[in-house]
Amino acid sequence: MRERLRREKGGILVFTAAAMVALLGFVAISIDGGYLYYRRARLQDISDSVALAASAQIMRARGSENDKKLAALETAVRCLEKNGIEVTGTSGFTASVLFKGDAGLVTLSFSDGCNRVGVDIDVTTDLFFARALSKPSTPVRVKSEAYLDWDPPNVVPLSYFYDDYVPYKKYQLNYTPGDGVHGNYGYVDFTPSSKFRHYLENGYDGEVPLGINLEILTYPGVSNGQVRQALESRINGCTGGCHLEDLDGNNDGSNVVVHIDSNCPRVVILPMVSGLHQAHGKDVVTIIGFLRFFIESYDSNSKVLTGWCLGEVTEDEINGYVGAVNVVKLVR
Ligand SMILES: [Zn+2]
């Protein structure tokens, strides 16, 4: 009888000890698990923010690809610190960080030139209860990727030599120097001039930011064939039959119906420049604004460009500051 009792007591002790370990395990899993879940979600949010901010910076930055990457890194560091992650050092595109006392690494990676920015965050996170189960810390890893879905503003090296314009008026831009009757335009030199045709056909994507008060040179030596080919390529690239209709035929900018697809290659931005075009040799002209134009036709014999003025474009739009939120996309 006594023997049996002792055996049962022992059994109860063993059972209690096993239950305690299991209970501790459950507590560890639920508390540490909750903590890890929260921490992973927080780091994922931060990683997303860093990817978006770095991508937006790449769109704004001018200069070489490496300059853009360095600008992105600088923005990423600022974004991390704003989110409570201390950056203790950087090496290449990897930052050593402290997140609430836990050490980790944040790495930026770039692909597709630098149109895609990847962010990897790896923080070794200390655990509370799991310590008792000999697992004092665990890595928490998150990653994000953002990409730029962004066409550079379609600024072309054709300049408009006036500071007055009427939106939705049809203009015949005449490349006859000194002829101020119909308006006037000329070619300008976005360096390098060897890329003139490329800039005219695809829009300026060079390294020097374009802006108001920037002085540029005119480029009188352009071959008419290049201009014709580039403009024809734009006109033929329009597949939507885009056009404008002046309902009352007055050409005073009123009663005009616009049928233009978004991203239509016939829509370009012309720098509006000051200074009279004297045409002999190169002139220095100053950018005073930007006009959006719809190219209707180009007559390569008379060199007359017929197009519709669609209004002025701000300098911020030229440099990619407007609409940044809409064009940086998170892909994770
Ligand atoms: Zn079109």
mmCIF file with all atom_site columns, C-alpha atoms in Angstrom, residues 63-245:
data_model
loop_
_atom_site.group_PDB
_atom_site.id
_atom_site.type_symbol
_atom_site.label_atom_id
_atom_site.label_alt_id
_atom_site.label_comp_id
_atom_site.label_asym_id
_atom_site.label_entity_id
_atom_site.label_seq_id
_atom_site.pdbx_PDB_ins_code
_atom_site.Cartn_x
_atom_site.Cartn_y
_atom_site.Cartn_z
_atom_site.occupancy
_atom_site.B_iso_or_equiv
_atom_site.pdbx_formal_charge
_atom_site.auth_seq_id
_atom_site.auth_comp_id
_atom_site.auth_asym_id
_atom_site.auth_atom_id
_atom_site.pdbx_PDB_model_num
ATOM 1   C CA . GLY A 1 63  ? 24.813 62.313 -62.371 1.00 0.00 ? 63  GLY A CA 1
ATOM 2   C CA . SER A 1 64  ? 26.386 58.950 -63.056 1.00 0.00 ? 64  SER A CA 1
ATOM 3   C CA . GLU A 1 65  ? 24.815 55.671 -62.024 1.00 0.00 ? 65  GLU A CA 1
ATOM 4   C CA . ASN A 1 66  ? 27.206 55.500 -59.085 1.00 0.00 ? 66  ASN A CA 1
ATOM 5   C CA . ASP A 1 67  ? 26.274 59.027 -57.989 1.00 0.00 ? 67  ASP A CA 1
ATOM 6   C CA . LYS A 1 68  ? 22.640 57.940 -57.969 1.00 0.00 ? 68  LYS A CA 1
ATOM 7   C CA . LYS A 1 69  ? 23.409 54.843 -55.904 1.00 0.00 ? 69  LYS A CA 1
ATOM 8   C CA . LEU A 1 70  ? 25.347 56.913 -53.372 1.00 0.00 ? 70  LEU A CA 1
ATOM 9   C CA . ALA A 1 71  ? 22.464 59.384 -53.166 1.00 0.00 ? 71  ALA A CA 1
ATOM 10  C CA . ALA A 1 72  ? 20.120 56.435 -52.585 1.00 0.00 ? 72  ALA A CA 1
ATOM 11  C CA . LEU A 1 73  ? 22.342 55.121 -49.791 1.00 0.00 ? 73  LEU A CA 1
ATOM 12  C CA . GLU A 1 74  ? 22.366 58.510 -48.092 1.00 0.00 ? 74  GLU A CA 1
ATOM 13  C CA . THR A 1 75  ? 18.574 58.660 -48.265 1.00 0.00 ? 75  THR A CA 1
ATOM 14  C CA . ALA A 1 76  ? 18.303 55.081 -46.974 1.00 0.00 ? 76  ALA A CA 1
ATOM 15  C CA . VAL A 1 77  ? 20.448 55.937 -43.934 1.00 0.00 ? 77  VAL A CA 1
ATOM 16  C CA . ARG A 1 78  ? 18.291 58.972 -43.160 1.00 0.00 ? 78  ARG A CA 1
ATOM 17  C CA . CYS A 1 79  ? 15.146 56.894 -43.540 1.00 0.00 ? 79  CYS A CA 1
ATOM 18  C CA . LEU A 1 80  ? 16.472 54.195 -41.187 1.00 0.00 ? 80  LEU A CA 1
ATOM 19  C CA . GLU A 1 81  ? 17.372 56.752 -38.542 1.00 0.00 ? 81  GLU A CA 1
ATOM 20  C CA . LYS A 1 82  ? 13.997 58.425 -38.815 1.00 0.00 ? 82  LYS A CA 1
ATOM 21  C CA . ASN A 1 83  ? 12.503 55.010 -38.040 1.00 0.00 ? 83  ASN A CA 1
ATOM 22  C CA . GLY A 1 84  ? 14.547 54.425 -34.908 1.00 0.00 ? 84  GLY A CA 1
ATOM 23  C CA . ILE A 1 85  ? 17.333 52.334 -36.431 1.00 0.00 ? 85  ILE A CA 1
ATOM 24  C CA . GLU A 1 86  ? 20.775 53.620 -35.503 1.00 0.00 ? 86  GLU A CA 1
ATOM 25  C CA . VAL A 1 87  ? 23.359 53.368 -38.282 1.00 0.00 ? 87  VAL A CA 1
ATOM 26  C CA . THR A 1 88  ? 26.775 52.718 -36.774 1.00 0.00 ? 88  THR A CA 1
ATOM 27  C CA . GLY A 1 89  ? 28.760 52.465 -40.007 1.00 0.00 ? 89  GLY A CA 1
ATOM 28  C CA . THR A 1 90  ? 28.597 51.694 -43.708 1.00 0.00 ? 90  THR A CA 1
ATOM 29  C CA . SER A 1 91  ? 30.737 49.608 -45.993 1.00 0.00 ? 91  SER A CA 1
ATOM 30  C CA . GLY A 1 92  ? 29.861 49.709 -49.681 1.00 0.00 ? 92  GLY A CA 1
ATOM 31  C CA . PHE A 1 93  ? 26.083 49.584 -49.747 1.00 0.00 ? 93  PHE A CA 1
ATOM 32  C CA . THR A 1 94  ? 25.770 47.747 -46.430 1.00 0.00 ? 94  THR A CA 1
ATOM 33  C CA . ALA A 1 95  ? 25.044 49.581 -43.199 1.00 0.00 ? 95  ALA A CA 1
ATOM 34  C CA . SER A 1 96  ? 25.729 48.185 -39.723 1.00 0.00 ? 96  SER A CA 1
ATOM 35  C CA . VAL A 1 97  ? 22.763 49.005 -37.547 1.00 0.00 ? 97  VAL A CA 1
ATOM 36  C CA . LEU A 1 98  ? 21.369 48.796 -34.047 1.00 0.00 ? 98  LEU A CA 1
ATOM 37  C CA . PHE A 1 99  ? 17.633 48.327 -33.669 1.00 0.00 ? 99  PHE A CA 1
ATOM 38  C CA . LYS A 1 100 ? 16.571 48.700 -30.031 1.00 0.00 ? 100 LYS A CA 1
ATOM 39  C CA . GLY A 1 101 ? 19.876 47.226 -28.932 1.00 0.00 ? 101 GLY A CA 1
ATOM 40  C CA . ASP A 1 102 ? 19.917 44.358 -31.429 1.00 0.00 ? 102 ASP A CA 1
ATOM 41  C CA . ALA A 1 103 ? 22.707 44.417 -34.017 1.00 0.00 ? 103 ALA A CA 1
ATOM 42  C CA . GLY A 1 104 ? 22.108 43.831 -37.702 1.00 0.00 ? 104 GLY A CA 1
ATOM 43  C CA . LEU A 1 105 ? 22.886 44.706 -41.277 1.00 0.00 ? 105 LEU A CA 1
ATOM 44  C CA . VAL A 1 106 ? 20.928 46.611 -43.892 1.00 0.00 ? 106 VAL A CA 1
ATOM 45  C CA . THR A 1 107 ? 22.019 46.059 -47.487 1.00 0.00 ? 107 THR A CA 1
ATOM 46  C CA . LEU A 1 108 ? 20.953 47.940 -50.596 1.00 0.00 ? 108 LEU A CA 1
ATOM 47  C CA . SER A 1 109 ? 21.226 46.206 -53.953 1.00 0.00 ? 109 SER A CA 1
ATOM 48  C CA . PHE A 1 110 ? 20.588 47.570 -57.424 1.00 0.00 ? 110 PHE A CA 1
ATOM 49  C CA . SER A 1 111 ? 19.565 45.998 -60.686 1.00 0.00 ? 111 SER A CA 1
ATOM 50  C CA . ASP A 1 112 ? 18.321 47.069 -64.099 1.00 0.00 ? 112 ASP A CA 1
ATOM 51  C CA . GLY A 1 113 ? 20.835 49.928 -64.000 1.00 0.00 ? 113 GLY A CA 1
ATOM 52  C CA . CYS A 1 114 ? 19.607 51.386 -60.767 1.00 0.00 ? 114 CYS A CA 1
ATOM 53  C CA . ASN A 1 115 ? 15.909 51.292 -61.591 1.00 0.00 ? 115 ASN A CA 1
ATOM 54  C CA . ARG A 1 116 ? 15.369 48.497 -59.085 1.00 0.00 ? 116 ARG A CA 1
ATOM 55  C CA . VAL A 1 117 ? 16.416 48.935 -55.499 1.00 0.00 ? 117 VAL A CA 1
ATOM 56  C CA . GLY A 1 118 ? 16.438 45.976 -53.140 1.00 0.00 ? 118 GLY A CA 1
ATOM 57  C CA . VAL A 1 119 ? 16.613 46.336 -49.364 1.00 0.00 ? 119 VAL A CA 1
ATOM 58  C CA . ASP A 1 120 ? 17.603 43.468 -47.065 1.00 0.00 ? 120 ASP A CA 1
ATOM 59  C CA . ILE A 1 121 ? 17.388 43.885 -43.327 1.00 0.00 ? 121 ILE A CA 1
ATOM 60  C CA . ASP A 1 122 ? 18.828 41.210 -41.063 1.00 0.00 ? 122 ASP A CA 1
ATOM 61  C CA . VAL A 1 123 ? 18.648 41.862 -37.318 1.00 0.00 ? 123 VAL A CA 1
ATOM 62  C CA . THR A 1 124 ? 19.672 39.338 -34.665 1.00 0.00 ? 124 THR A CA 1
ATOM 63  C CA . THR A 1 125 ? 16.881 39.610 -32.153 1.00 0.00 ? 125 THR A CA 1
ATOM 64  C CA . ASP A 1 126 ? 17.297 38.683 -28.484 1.00 0.00 ? 126 ASP A CA 1
ATOM 65  C CA . LEU A 1 127 ? 14.544 36.501 -27.057 1.00 0.00 ? 127 LEU A CA 1
ATOM 66  C CA . PHE A 1 128 ? 13.190 36.458 -23.490 1.00 0.00 ? 128 PHE A CA 1
ATOM 67  C CA . PHE A 1 129 ? 11.797 33.100 -22.481 1.00 0.00 ? 129 PHE A CA 1
ATOM 68  C CA . ALA A 1 130 ? 13.327 30.995 -25.187 1.00 0.00 ? 130 ALA A CA 1
ATOM 69  C CA . ARG A 1 131 ? 16.604 31.599 -23.364 1.00 0.00 ? 131 ARG A CA 1
ATOM 70  C CA . ALA A 1 132 ? 15.563 28.844 -20.967 1.00 0.00 ? 132 ALA A CA 1
ATOM 71  C CA . LEU A 1 133 ? 15.244 26.531 -23.949 1.00 0.00 ? 133 LEU A CA 1
ATOM 72  C CA . SER A 1 134 ? 18.802 27.482 -24.970 1.00 0.00 ? 134 SER A CA 1
ATOM 73  C CA . LYS A 1 135 ? 17.805 29.656 -27.917 1.00 0.00 ? 135 LYS A CA 1
ATOM 74  C CA . PRO A 1 136 ? 18.701 33.169 -26.759 1.00 0.00 ? 136 PRO A CA 1
ATOM 75  C CA . SER A 1 137 ? 18.432 34.952 -30.101 1.00 0.00 ? 137 SER A CA 1
ATOM 76  C CA . THR A 1 138 ? 17.195 34.466 -33.615 1.00 0.00 ? 138 THR A CA 1
ATOM 77  C CA . PRO A 1 139 ? 17.740 36.326 -36.880 1.00 0.00 ? 139 PRO A CA 1
ATOM 78  C CA . VAL A 1 140 ? 14.817 38.338 -38.219 1.00 0.00 ? 140 VAL A CA 1
ATOM 79  C CA . ARG A 1 141 ? 15.156 38.927 -41.953 1.00 0.00 ? 141 ARG A CA 1
ATOM 80  C CA . VAL A 1 142 ? 12.957 41.018 -44.202 1.00 0.00 ? 142 VAL A CA 1
ATOM 81  C CA . LYS A 1 143 ? 13.374 42.294 -47.733 1.00 0.00 ? 143 LYS A CA 1
ATOM 82  C CA . SER A 1 144 ? 11.705 44.763 -50.065 1.00 0.00 ? 144 SER A CA 1
ATOM 83  C CA . GLU A 1 145 ? 12.191 45.810 -53.629 1.00 0.00 ? 145 GLU A CA 1
ATOM 84  C CA . ALA A 1 146 ? 11.010 48.976 -55.331 1.00 0.00 ? 146 ALA A CA 1
ATOM 85  C CA . TYR A 1 147 ? 11.288 49.876 -58.978 1.00 0.00 ? 147 TYR A CA 1
ATOM 86  C CA . LEU A 1 148 ? 10.968 53.019 -60.981 1.00 0.00 ? 148 LEU A CA 1
ATOM 87  C CA . ASP A 1 149 ? 8.270  52.977 -63.569 1.00 0.00 ? 149 ASP A CA 1
ATOM 88  C CA . TRP A 1 150 ? 9.286  56.302 -64.927 1.00 0.00 ? 150 TRP A CA 1
ATOM 89  C CA . ASP A 1 151 ? 9.855  57.775 -68.334 1.00 0.00 ? 151 ASP A CA 1
ATOM 90  C CA . PRO A 1 152 ? 12.178 60.726 -68.211 1.00 0.00 ? 152 PRO A CA 1
ATOM 91  C CA . PRO A 1 153 ? 10.290 63.924 -68.999 1.00 0.00 ? 153 PRO A CA 1
ATOM 92  C CA . ASN A 1 154 ? 10.176 64.170 -72.735 1.00 0.00 ? 154 ASN A CA 1
ATOM 93  C CA . VAL A 1 155 ? 12.276 67.295 -73.141 1.00 0.00 ? 155 VAL A CA 1
ATOM 94  C CA . VAL A 1 156 ? 13.586 67.633 -76.695 1.00 0.00 ? 156 VAL A CA 1
ATOM 95  C CA . PRO A 1 157 ? 16.412 69.808 -78.021 1.00 0.00 ? 157 PRO A CA 1
ATOM 96  C CA . LEU A 1 158 ? 14.083 72.095 -79.945 1.00 0.00 ? 158 LEU A CA 1
ATOM 97  C CA . SER A 1 159 ? 13.560 75.400 -78.262 1.00 0.00 ? 159 SER A CA 1
ATOM 98  C CA . TYR A 1 160 ? 10.771 77.888 -78.460 1.00 0.00 ? 160 TYR A CA 1
ATOM 99  C CA . PHE A 1 161 ? 12.071 81.444 -78.735 1.00 0.00 ? 161 PHE A CA 1
ATOM 100 C CA . TYR A 1 162 ? 9.242  83.320 -77.084 1.00 0.00 ? 162 TYR A CA 1
ATOM 101 C CA . ASP A 1 163 ? 7.927  83.817 -73.643 1.00 0.00 ? 163 ASP A CA 1
ATOM 102 C CA . ASP A 1 164 ? 4.317  84.204 -74.643 1.00 0.00 ? 164 ASP A CA 1
ATOM 103 C CA . TYR A 1 165 ? 2.119  81.366 -75.747 1.00 0.00 ? 165 TYR A CA 1
ATOM 104 C CA . VAL A 1 166 ? -1.537 80.481 -75.856 1.00 0.00 ? 166 VAL A CA 1
ATOM 105 C CA . PRO A 1 167 ? -2.457 77.043 -74.551 1.00 0.00 ? 167 PRO A CA 1
ATOM 106 C CA . TYR A 1 168 ? -4.357 74.911 -77.094 1.00 0.00 ? 168 TYR A CA 1
ATOM 107 C CA . LYS A 1 169 ? -3.408 77.212 -79.957 1.00 0.00 ? 169 LYS A CA 1
ATOM 108 C CA . LYS A 1 170 ? -1.918 75.611 -83.039 1.00 0.00 ? 170 LYS A CA 1
ATOM 109 C CA . TYR A 1 171 ? 1.515  76.956 -83.897 1.00 0.00 ? 171 TYR A CA 1
ATOM 110 C CA . GLN A 1 172 ? 3.620  76.740 -86.971 1.00 0.00 ? 172 GLN A CA 1
ATOM 111 C CA . LEU A 1 173 ? 7.113  76.830 -85.645 1.00 0.00 ? 173 LEU A CA 1
ATOM 112 C CA . ASN A 1 174 ? 9.309  78.107 -88.373 1.00 0.00 ? 174 ASN A CA 1
ATOM 113 C CA . TYR A 1 175 ? 12.973 77.437 -88.445 1.00 0.00 ? 175 TYR A CA 1
ATOM 114 C CA . THR A 1 176 ? 13.732 80.467 -90.555 1.00 0.00 ? 176 THR A CA 1
ATOM 115 C CA . PRO A 1 177 ? 16.035 82.623 -88.500 1.00 0.00 ? 177 PRO A CA 1
ATOM 116 C CA . GLY A 1 178 ? 14.719 86.074 -87.743 1.00 0.00 ? 178 GLY A CA 1
ATOM 117 C CA . ASP A 1 179 ? 11.217 85.284 -88.901 1.00 0.00 ? 179 ASP A CA 1
ATOM 118 C CA . GLY A 1 180 ? 9.055  86.349 -86.020 1.00 0.00 ? 180 GLY A CA 1
ATOM 119 C CA . VAL A 1 181 ? 5.745  86.118 -87.796 1.00 0.00 ? 181 VAL A CA 1
ATOM 120 C CA . HIS A 1 182 ? 4.715  82.596 -86.916 1.00 0.00 ? 182 HIS A CA 1
ATOM 121 C CA . GLY A 1 183 ? 6.879  82.060 -83.931 1.00 0.00 ? 183 GLY A CA 1
ATOM 122 C CA . ASN A 1 184 ? 10.320 80.700 -84.048 1.00 0.00 ? 184 ASN A CA 1
ATOM 123 C CA . TYR A 1 185 ? 12.264 77.725 -82.862 1.00 0.00 ? 185 TYR A CA 1
ATOM 124 C CA . GLY A 1 186 ? 15.757 76.451 -83.075 1.00 0.00 ? 186 GLY A CA 1
ATOM 125 C CA . TYR A 1 187 ? 17.825 73.475 -82.131 1.00 0.00 ? 187 TYR A CA 1
ATOM 126 C CA . VAL A 1 188 ? 19.699 73.557 -78.878 1.00 0.00 ? 188 VAL A CA 1
ATOM 127 C CA . ASP A 1 189 ? 22.689 71.640 -77.720 1.00 0.00 ? 189 ASP A CA 1
ATOM 128 C CA . PHE A 1 190 ? 21.981 69.312 -74.820 1.00 0.00 ? 190 PHE A CA 1
ATOM 129 C CA . THR A 1 191 ? 25.436 67.910 -74.306 1.00 0.00 ? 191 THR A CA 1
ATOM 130 C CA . PRO A 1 192 ? 26.784 65.744 -75.703 1.00 0.00 ? 192 PRO A CA 1
ATOM 131 C CA . SER A 1 193 ? 25.656 67.037 -79.075 1.00 0.00 ? 193 SER A CA 1
ATOM 132 C CA . SER A 1 194 ? 26.355 63.610 -80.558 1.00 0.00 ? 194 SER A CA 1
ATOM 133 C CA . LYS A 1 195 ? 23.160 62.476 -78.834 1.00 0.00 ? 195 LYS A CA 1
ATOM 134 C CA . PHE A 1 196 ? 20.979 65.112 -80.514 1.00 0.00 ? 196 PHE A CA 1
ATOM 135 C CA . ARG A 1 197 ? 19.000 62.573 -82.521 1.00 0.00 ? 197 ARG A CA 1
ATOM 136 C CA . HIS A 1 198 ? 18.549 60.338 -79.484 1.00 0.00 ? 198 HIS A CA 1
ATOM 137 C CA . TYR A 1 199 ? 17.325 63.255 -77.360 1.00 0.00 ? 199 TYR A CA 1
ATOM 138 C CA . LEU A 1 200 ? 14.920 64.392 -80.069 1.00 0.00 ? 200 LEU A CA 1
ATOM 139 C CA . GLU A 1 201 ? 13.515 60.921 -80.544 1.00 0.00 ? 201 GLU A CA 1
ATOM 140 C CA . ASN A 1 202 ? 13.447 59.727 -76.932 1.00 0.00 ? 202 ASN A CA 1
ATOM 141 C CA . GLY A 1 203 ? 13.646 62.797 -74.713 1.00 0.00 ? 203 GLY A CA 1
ATOM 142 C CA . TYR A 1 204 ? 16.541 64.149 -72.742 1.00 0.00 ? 204 TYR A CA 1
ATOM 143 C CA . ASP A 1 205 ? 17.995 61.689 -70.252 1.00 0.00 ? 205 ASP A CA 1
ATOM 144 C CA . GLY A 1 206 ? 21.405 63.238 -69.773 1.00 0.00 ? 206 GLY A CA 1
ATOM 145 C CA . GLU A 1 207 ? 23.268 64.001 -66.614 1.00 0.00 ? 207 GLU A CA 1
ATOM 146 C CA . VAL A 1 208 ? 22.947 67.780 -66.396 1.00 0.00 ? 208 VAL A CA 1
ATOM 147 C CA . PRO A 1 209 ? 19.675 68.823 -64.776 1.00 0.00 ? 209 PRO A CA 1
ATOM 148 C CA . LEU A 1 210 ? 17.638 71.131 -66.945 1.00 0.00 ? 210 LEU A CA 1
ATOM 149 C CA . GLY A 1 211 ? 16.212 74.121 -65.235 1.00 0.00 ? 211 GLY A CA 1
ATOM 150 C CA . ILE A 1 212 ? 15.083 77.686 -65.487 1.00 0.00 ? 212 ILE A CA 1
ATOM 151 C CA . ASN A 1 213 ? 17.958 80.183 -65.841 1.00 0.00 ? 213 ASN A CA 1
ATOM 152 C CA . LEU A 1 214 ? 20.251 77.518 -67.283 1.00 0.00 ? 214 LEU A CA 1
ATOM 153 C CA . GLU A 1 215 ? 22.254 78.848 -70.220 1.00 0.00 ? 215 GLU A CA 1
ATOM 154 C CA . ILE A 1 216 ? 22.544 76.569 -73.203 1.00 0.00 ? 216 ILE A CA 1
ATOM 155 C CA . LEU A 1 217 ? 23.990 76.856 -76.677 1.00 0.00 ? 217 LEU A CA 1
ATOM 156 C CA . THR A 1 218 ? 21.975 76.813 -79.842 1.00 0.00 ? 218 THR A CA 1
ATOM 157 C CA . TYR A 1 219 ? 22.903 74.080 -82.283 1.00 0.00 ? 219 TYR A CA 1
ATOM 158 C CA . PRO A 1 220 ? 22.558 75.434 -85.789 1.00 0.00 ? 220 PRO A CA 1
ATOM 159 C CA . GLY A 1 221 ? 24.526 72.664 -87.483 1.00 0.00 ? 221 GLY A CA 1
ATOM 160 C CA . VAL A 1 222 ? 21.901 69.940 -87.184 1.00 0.00 ? 222 VAL A CA 1
ATOM 161 C CA . SER A 1 223 ? 21.205 67.892 -90.302 1.00 0.00 ? 223 SER A CA 1
ATOM 162 C CA . ASN A 1 224 ? 17.654 68.186 -91.457 1.00 0.00 ? 224 ASN A CA 1
ATOM 163 C CA . GLY A 1 225 ? 17.586 64.442 -92.114 1.00 0.00 ? 225 GLY A CA 1
ATOM 164 C CA . GLN A 1 226 ? 18.159 63.708 -88.423 1.00 0.00 ? 226 GLN A CA 1
ATOM 165 C CA . VAL A 1 227 ? 15.339 66.016 -87.419 1.00 0.00 ? 227 VAL A CA 1
ATOM 166 C CA . ARG A 1 228 ? 12.970 64.512 -89.969 1.00 0.00 ? 228 ARG A CA 1
ATOM 167 C CA . GLN A 1 229 ? 13.766 60.925 -88.958 1.00 0.00 ? 229 GLN A CA 1
ATOM 168 C CA . ALA A 1 230 ? 13.429 61.603 -85.255 1.00 0.00 ? 230 ALA A CA 1
ATOM 169 C CA . LEU A 1 231 ? 10.131 63.488 -85.625 1.00 0.00 ? 231 LEU A CA 1
ATOM 170 C CA . GLU A 1 232 ? 8.715  60.925 -88.056 1.00 0.00 ? 232 GLU A CA 1
ATOM 171 C CA . SER A 1 233 ? 9.591  58.205 -85.586 1.00 0.00 ? 233 SER A CA 1
ATOM 172 C CA . ARG A 1 234 ? 7.595  60.059 -82.941 1.00 0.00 ? 234 ARG A CA 1
ATOM 173 C CA . ILE A 1 235 ? 4.639  60.686 -85.232 1.00 0.00 ? 235 ILE A CA 1
ATOM 174 C CA . ASN A 1 236 ? 4.591  57.068 -86.433 1.00 0.00 ? 236 ASN A CA 1
ATOM 175 C CA . GLY A 1 237 ? 4.949  55.834 -82.858 1.00 0.00 ? 237 GLY A CA 1
ATOM 176 C CA . CYS A 1 238 ? 1.532  57.234 -82.050 1.00 0.00 ? 238 CYS A CA 1
ATOM 177 C CA . THR A 1 239 ? -0.909 54.386 -82.465 1.00 0.00 ? 239 THR A CA 1
ATOM 178 C CA . GLY A 1 240 ? -3.962 56.019 -80.944 1.00 0.00 ? 240 GLY A CA 1
ATOM 179 C CA . GLY A 1 241 ? -4.717 58.511 -83.712 1.00 0.00 ? 241 GLY A CA 1
ATOM 180 C CA . CYS A 1 242 ? -4.158 61.322 -81.259 1.00 0.00 ? 242 CYS A CA 1
ATOM 181 C CA . HIS A 1 243 ? -5.272 64.757 -82.389 1.00 0.00 ? 243 HIS A CA 1
ATOM 182 C CA . LEU A 1 244 ? -6.785 68.058 -81.312 1.00 0.00 ? 244 LEU A CA 1
ATOM 183 C CA . GLU A 1 245 ? -9.910 69.630 -82.745 1.00 0.00 ? 245 GLU A CA 1
#
